[in-house]
Amino acid sequence: MAGGPDARSLEGGLTVLAGPTAVGKGTVSTYIRDNYPEVWLSVSATTRPPRPGEQDGVHYFFKSSDEFDQLIAEGEFLEWAVVHGHNRYGTLRSTVAKAVAEGKSVLLEIDLQGARQVKAAVPGARFVFLAPPTWDELVRRLVGRGTETVEEQQRRLETAKLELAAEPEFDHTIINDDVRRAADELVSLMGLTPHPR
Ligand code: 5GP
């Protein structure tokens, strides 16, 4: 479920960051959360259980499957998707709309399916693709983090190939060669000033 009658009013203040699995979207958005309070980072709803250290309302709004169904039924999502074949993740329309209406620079860090839904609903938003320096580096990051089984790694690498092919759908590409540099480039694209170090 994407869009809605008021979706176009989001144009202008909205930036979407997407990219292949394991490219480091989460690391870049965490860096932005920690270093750029002037960016309003959308907090998604998810049916995935919290990982150690994750707080409800900060990293995600953690929902049961029934609660997520209800949010869908109520039209609360600007976009939502099943990610990696397991859990559902979605962007809450009302919180994003409020932040954009308040003039904030809003960033959504979402998967490719979600980015496409936002593009259909809010074509004037800014779409940024985070790319790995090389394919080998993407493989190294996915295998190196050691959080997936070998079968799951293979499945995600297949997905990553398809995801990399989506780059031309985006307005800008940022190479994630260094988290801080990539985050600074993203902030610049959003019209904000990167902090001097
Ligand atoms: P993780 O479970 O590691 O926090 O996130 C897994 C994936 O879900 C990431 O690729 C992230 O971009 C994606 N994701 C997080 N929030 C959303 C959302 O609201 N919508 C969509 N479509 N994907 C999301």
Short mmCIF file of C-alpha atoms and ligand atoms in Angstrom, two decimals:
data_model
loop_
_atom_site.label_atom_id
_atom_site.label_comp_id
_atom_site.label_asym_id
_atom_site.label_seq_id
_atom_site.Cartn_x
_atom_site.Cartn_y
_atom_site.Cartn_z
CA MET A 1 0.00 0.00 0.00
CA ALA A 2 1.56 3.23 -1.08
CA GLY A 3 0.65 6.82 -1.49
CA GLY A 4 -2.69 8.29 -0.62
CA PRO A 5 -4.41 11.53 -1.45
CA ASP A 6 -2.04 13.76 0.52
CA ALA A 7 1.18 12.04 -0.56
CA ARG A 8 2.24 14.76 -3.00
CA SER A 9 2.32 17.36 -0.25
CA LEU A 10 5.43 15.53 0.95
CA GLU A 11 7.42 16.68 -2.07
CA GLY A 12 10.26 19.02 -1.29
CA GLY A 13 11.24 17.90 2.18
CA LEU A 14 11.66 14.21 1.61
CA THR A 15 14.83 12.24 0.79
CA VAL A 16 14.83 8.47 0.31
CA LEU A 17 18.03 6.47 0.80
CA ALA A 18 18.04 2.94 -0.63
CA GLY A 19 20.61 0.50 -1.95
CA PRO A 20 21.54 -3.17 -2.03
CA THR A 21 21.65 -5.39 1.00
CA ALA A 22 24.84 -5.06 3.07
CA VAL A 23 25.91 -1.82 1.38
CA GLY A 24 25.83 -0.08 4.76
CA LYS A 25 22.57 1.92 4.66
CA GLY A 26 22.02 1.22 8.34
CA THR A 27 25.54 2.37 9.24
CA VAL A 28 25.16 5.59 7.26
CA SER A 29 21.77 6.33 8.80
CA THR A 30 23.08 5.56 12.31
CA TYR A 31 25.94 7.96 11.67
CA ILE A 32 23.45 10.61 10.60
CA ARG A 33 21.26 9.98 13.66
CA ASP A 34 24.29 10.42 15.93
CA ASN A 35 25.89 13.39 14.17
CA TYR A 36 23.20 15.30 12.32
CA PRO A 37 20.29 16.15 14.62
CA GLU A 38 19.09 18.58 11.93
CA VAL A 39 18.09 15.56 9.82
CA TRP A 40 14.75 14.04 10.84
CA LEU A 41 15.30 10.32 10.39
CA SER A 42 12.03 8.46 9.98
CA VAL A 43 11.43 5.68 12.51
CA SER A 44 9.83 2.73 10.72
CA ALA A 45 7.38 0.20 12.07
CA THR A 46 8.50 -3.42 11.86
CA THR A 47 7.37 -6.91 12.81
CA ARG A 48 11.01 -7.91 13.40
CA PRO A 49 11.87 -8.44 17.07
CA PRO A 50 14.28 -5.92 18.62
CA ARG A 51 17.99 -6.72 18.62
CA PRO A 52 19.96 -6.15 21.81
CA GLY A 53 20.24 -2.42 22.47
CA GLU A 54 17.41 -1.42 20.14
CA GLN A 55 14.74 0.79 21.67
CA ASP A 56 11.09 1.01 20.71
CA GLY A 57 10.39 4.41 19.17
CA VAL A 58 14.09 5.16 18.59
CA HIS A 59 15.31 2.50 16.16
CA TYR A 60 11.90 1.13 15.17
CA PHE A 61 8.35 0.94 16.39
CA PHE A 62 8.19 -2.78 17.13
CA LYS A 63 4.79 -4.22 16.21
CA SER A 64 3.09 -7.60 16.35
CA SER A 65 1.84 -9.03 13.09
CA ASP A 66 -1.75 -8.15 14.10
CA GLU A 67 -0.80 -4.59 14.93
CA PHE A 68 0.97 -4.25 11.58
CA ASP A 69 -2.14 -5.61 9.80
CA GLN A 70 -4.22 -3.00 11.56
CA LEU A 71 -1.89 -0.16 10.51
CA ILE A 72 -2.18 -1.38 6.90
CA ALA A 73 -5.98 -1.53 7.16
CA GLU A 74 -6.07 2.00 8.55
CA GLY A 75 -3.98 3.30 5.63
CA GLU A 76 -1.23 4.43 7.99
CA PHE A 77 1.65 3.46 5.70
CA LEU A 78 3.22 5.65 3.05
CA GLU A 79 4.91 2.40 1.96
CA TRP A 80 5.55 -1.02 3.40
CA ALA A 81 7.29 -4.20 2.27
CA VAL A 82 8.36 -7.68 3.30
CA VAL A 83 12.15 -7.48 3.50
CA HIS A 84 14.41 -10.52 3.02
CA GLY A 85 11.36 -12.77 2.87
CA HIS A 86 10.63 -12.54 6.58
CA ASN A 87 9.52 -9.44 8.36
CA ARG A 88 7.42 -6.48 7.35
CA TYR A 89 8.72 -2.91 7.54
CA GLY A 90 6.82 0.28 6.81
CA THR A 91 7.00 4.06 6.91
CA LEU A 92 4.27 5.77 8.93
CA ARG A 93 2.64 8.40 6.79
CA SER A 94 1.44 10.67 9.62
CA THR A 95 4.79 11.15 11.34
CA VAL A 96 6.56 11.84 8.04
CA ALA A 97 3.85 14.26 6.87
CA LYS A 98 4.04 16.17 10.15
CA ALA A 99 7.82 16.51 9.99
CA VAL A 100 7.72 17.69 6.34
CA ALA A 101 4.93 20.17 7.19
CA GLU A 102 7.13 21.54 9.97
CA GLY A 103 9.85 22.21 7.40
CA LYS A 104 12.19 19.46 8.58
CA SER A 105 14.63 17.65 6.28
CA VAL A 106 13.24 14.14 6.38
CA LEU A 107 15.26 11.03 5.54
CA LEU A 108 13.80 7.58 4.91
CA GLU A 109 16.25 4.67 4.95
CA ILE A 110 14.22 1.91 3.34
CA ASP A 111 14.56 -1.05 0.99
CA LEU A 112 14.22 -0.87 -2.78
CA GLN A 113 10.60 -2.06 -2.90
CA GLY A 114 9.68 0.70 -0.45
CA ALA A 115 11.66 3.30 -2.43
CA ARG A 116 9.69 2.39 -5.57
CA GLN A 117 6.41 2.81 -3.71
CA VAL A 118 7.48 6.23 -2.46
CA LYS A 119 8.55 7.17 -6.00
CA ALA A 120 5.07 6.26 -7.29
CA ALA A 121 3.38 8.26 -4.52
CA VAL A 122 5.81 11.18 -4.19
CA PRO A 123 7.69 11.49 -7.50
CA GLY A 124 9.18 14.85 -6.52
CA ALA A 125 11.01 13.46 -3.49
CA ARG A 126 14.80 13.08 -3.71
CA PHE A 127 15.95 9.49 -4.36
CA VAL A 128 19.50 8.56 -3.41
CA PHE A 129 21.13 5.21 -4.16
CA LEU A 130 23.89 4.01 -1.87
CA ALA A 131 26.30 1.84 -3.86
CA PRO A 132 29.27 -0.30 -2.79
CA PRO A 133 32.74 0.67 -4.11
CA THR A 134 32.86 -2.70 -5.94
CA TRP A 135 30.91 -5.95 -6.13
CA ASP A 136 33.72 -7.78 -4.28
CA GLU A 137 33.48 -5.27 -1.45
CA LEU A 138 29.73 -5.89 -1.16
CA VAL A 139 30.37 -9.66 -0.93
CA ARG A 140 33.07 -9.05 1.67
CA ARG A 141 30.72 -6.91 3.80
CA LEU A 142 27.87 -9.40 3.62
CA VAL A 143 30.04 -12.41 4.45
CA GLY A 144 32.20 -10.49 6.91
CA ARG A 145 29.40 -9.37 9.19
CA GLY A 146 28.68 -13.03 9.91
CA THR A 147 25.04 -12.51 10.84
CA GLU A 148 23.58 -14.75 8.11
CA THR A 149 23.91 -18.45 7.30
CA VAL A 150 25.73 -19.40 4.08
CA GLU A 151 22.38 -20.14 2.37
CA GLU A 152 20.99 -16.77 3.48
CA GLN A 153 24.17 -15.04 2.26
CA GLN A 154 23.74 -16.63 -1.17
CA ARG A 155 20.09 -15.60 -1.28
CA ARG A 156 20.95 -12.02 -0.33
CA LEU A 157 23.74 -11.84 -2.92
CA GLU A 158 21.26 -12.88 -5.60
CA THR A 159 18.92 -10.15 -4.37
CA ALA A 160 21.81 -7.67 -4.28
CA LYS A 161 22.50 -8.24 -8.01
CA LEU A 162 18.92 -7.28 -8.84
CA GLU A 163 19.06 -4.35 -6.44
CA LEU A 164 22.26 -2.98 -8.01
CA ALA A 165 20.54 -2.94 -11.38
CA ALA A 166 18.02 -0.42 -9.98
CA GLU A 167 20.59 2.37 -9.68
CA PRO A 168 19.39 4.28 -12.79
CA GLU A 169 15.96 4.71 -11.16
CA PHE A 170 17.55 7.09 -8.65
CA ASP A 171 18.39 10.80 -8.87
CA HIS A 172 21.84 10.46 -7.26
CA THR A 173 24.35 7.74 -6.40
CA ILE A 174 26.63 7.89 -3.38
CA ILE A 175 29.51 5.39 -3.14
CA ASN A 176 29.80 4.09 0.40
CA ASP A 177 33.58 3.94 0.51
CA ASP A 178 33.71 5.62 3.91
CA VAL A 179 30.72 6.05 6.22
CA ARG A 180 31.47 9.60 7.31
CA ARG A 181 32.21 10.79 3.77
CA ALA A 182 29.07 9.12 2.41
CA ALA A 183 26.94 10.63 5.21
CA ASP A 184 28.40 14.09 4.55
CA GLU A 185 27.63 13.76 0.84
CA LEU A 186 24.06 12.73 1.62
CA VAL A 187 23.59 15.68 3.97
CA SER A 188 24.90 18.01 1.23
CA LEU A 189 22.46 16.54 -1.28
CA MET A 190 19.69 17.28 1.23
CA GLY A 191 20.69 20.94 1.10
CA LEU A 192 22.28 20.95 4.56
CA THR A 193 25.84 21.86 5.46
CA PRO A 194 28.19 19.02 6.38
CA HIS A 195 29.94 19.58 9.70
CA PRO A 196 33.63 20.40 9.66
CA ARG A 197 35.79 17.82 11.51
P1 5GP B 1 17.17 -4.31 9.69
O1 5GP B 1 16.23 -5.43 10.08
O2 5GP B 1 18.56 -4.80 9.49
O3 5GP B 1 17.07 -3.15 10.65
O4 5GP B 1 16.67 -3.74 8.29
C1 5GP B 1 16.50 -4.58 7.21
C2 5GP B 1 16.11 -3.81 5.98
O5 5GP B 1 14.83 -3.20 6.14
C3 5GP B 1 17.03 -2.68 5.55
O6 5GP B 1 17.37 -2.93 4.18
C4 5GP B 1 16.20 -1.44 5.65
O7 5GP B 1 16.52 -0.53 4.60
C5 5GP B 1 14.80 -1.97 5.47
N1 5GP B 1 13.80 -1.09 6.08
C6 5GP B 1 13.85 -0.50 7.29
N2 5GP B 1 12.75 0.24 7.50
C7 5GP B 1 11.98 0.12 6.38
C8 5GP B 1 10.72 0.68 5.98
O8 5GP B 1 10.07 1.43 6.69
N3 5GP B 1 10.26 0.31 4.76
C9 5GP B 1 10.95 -0.53 3.94
N4 5GP B 1 10.40 -0.78 2.75
N5 5GP B 1 12.14 -1.04 4.26
C10 5GP B 1 12.66 -0.73 5.48
#
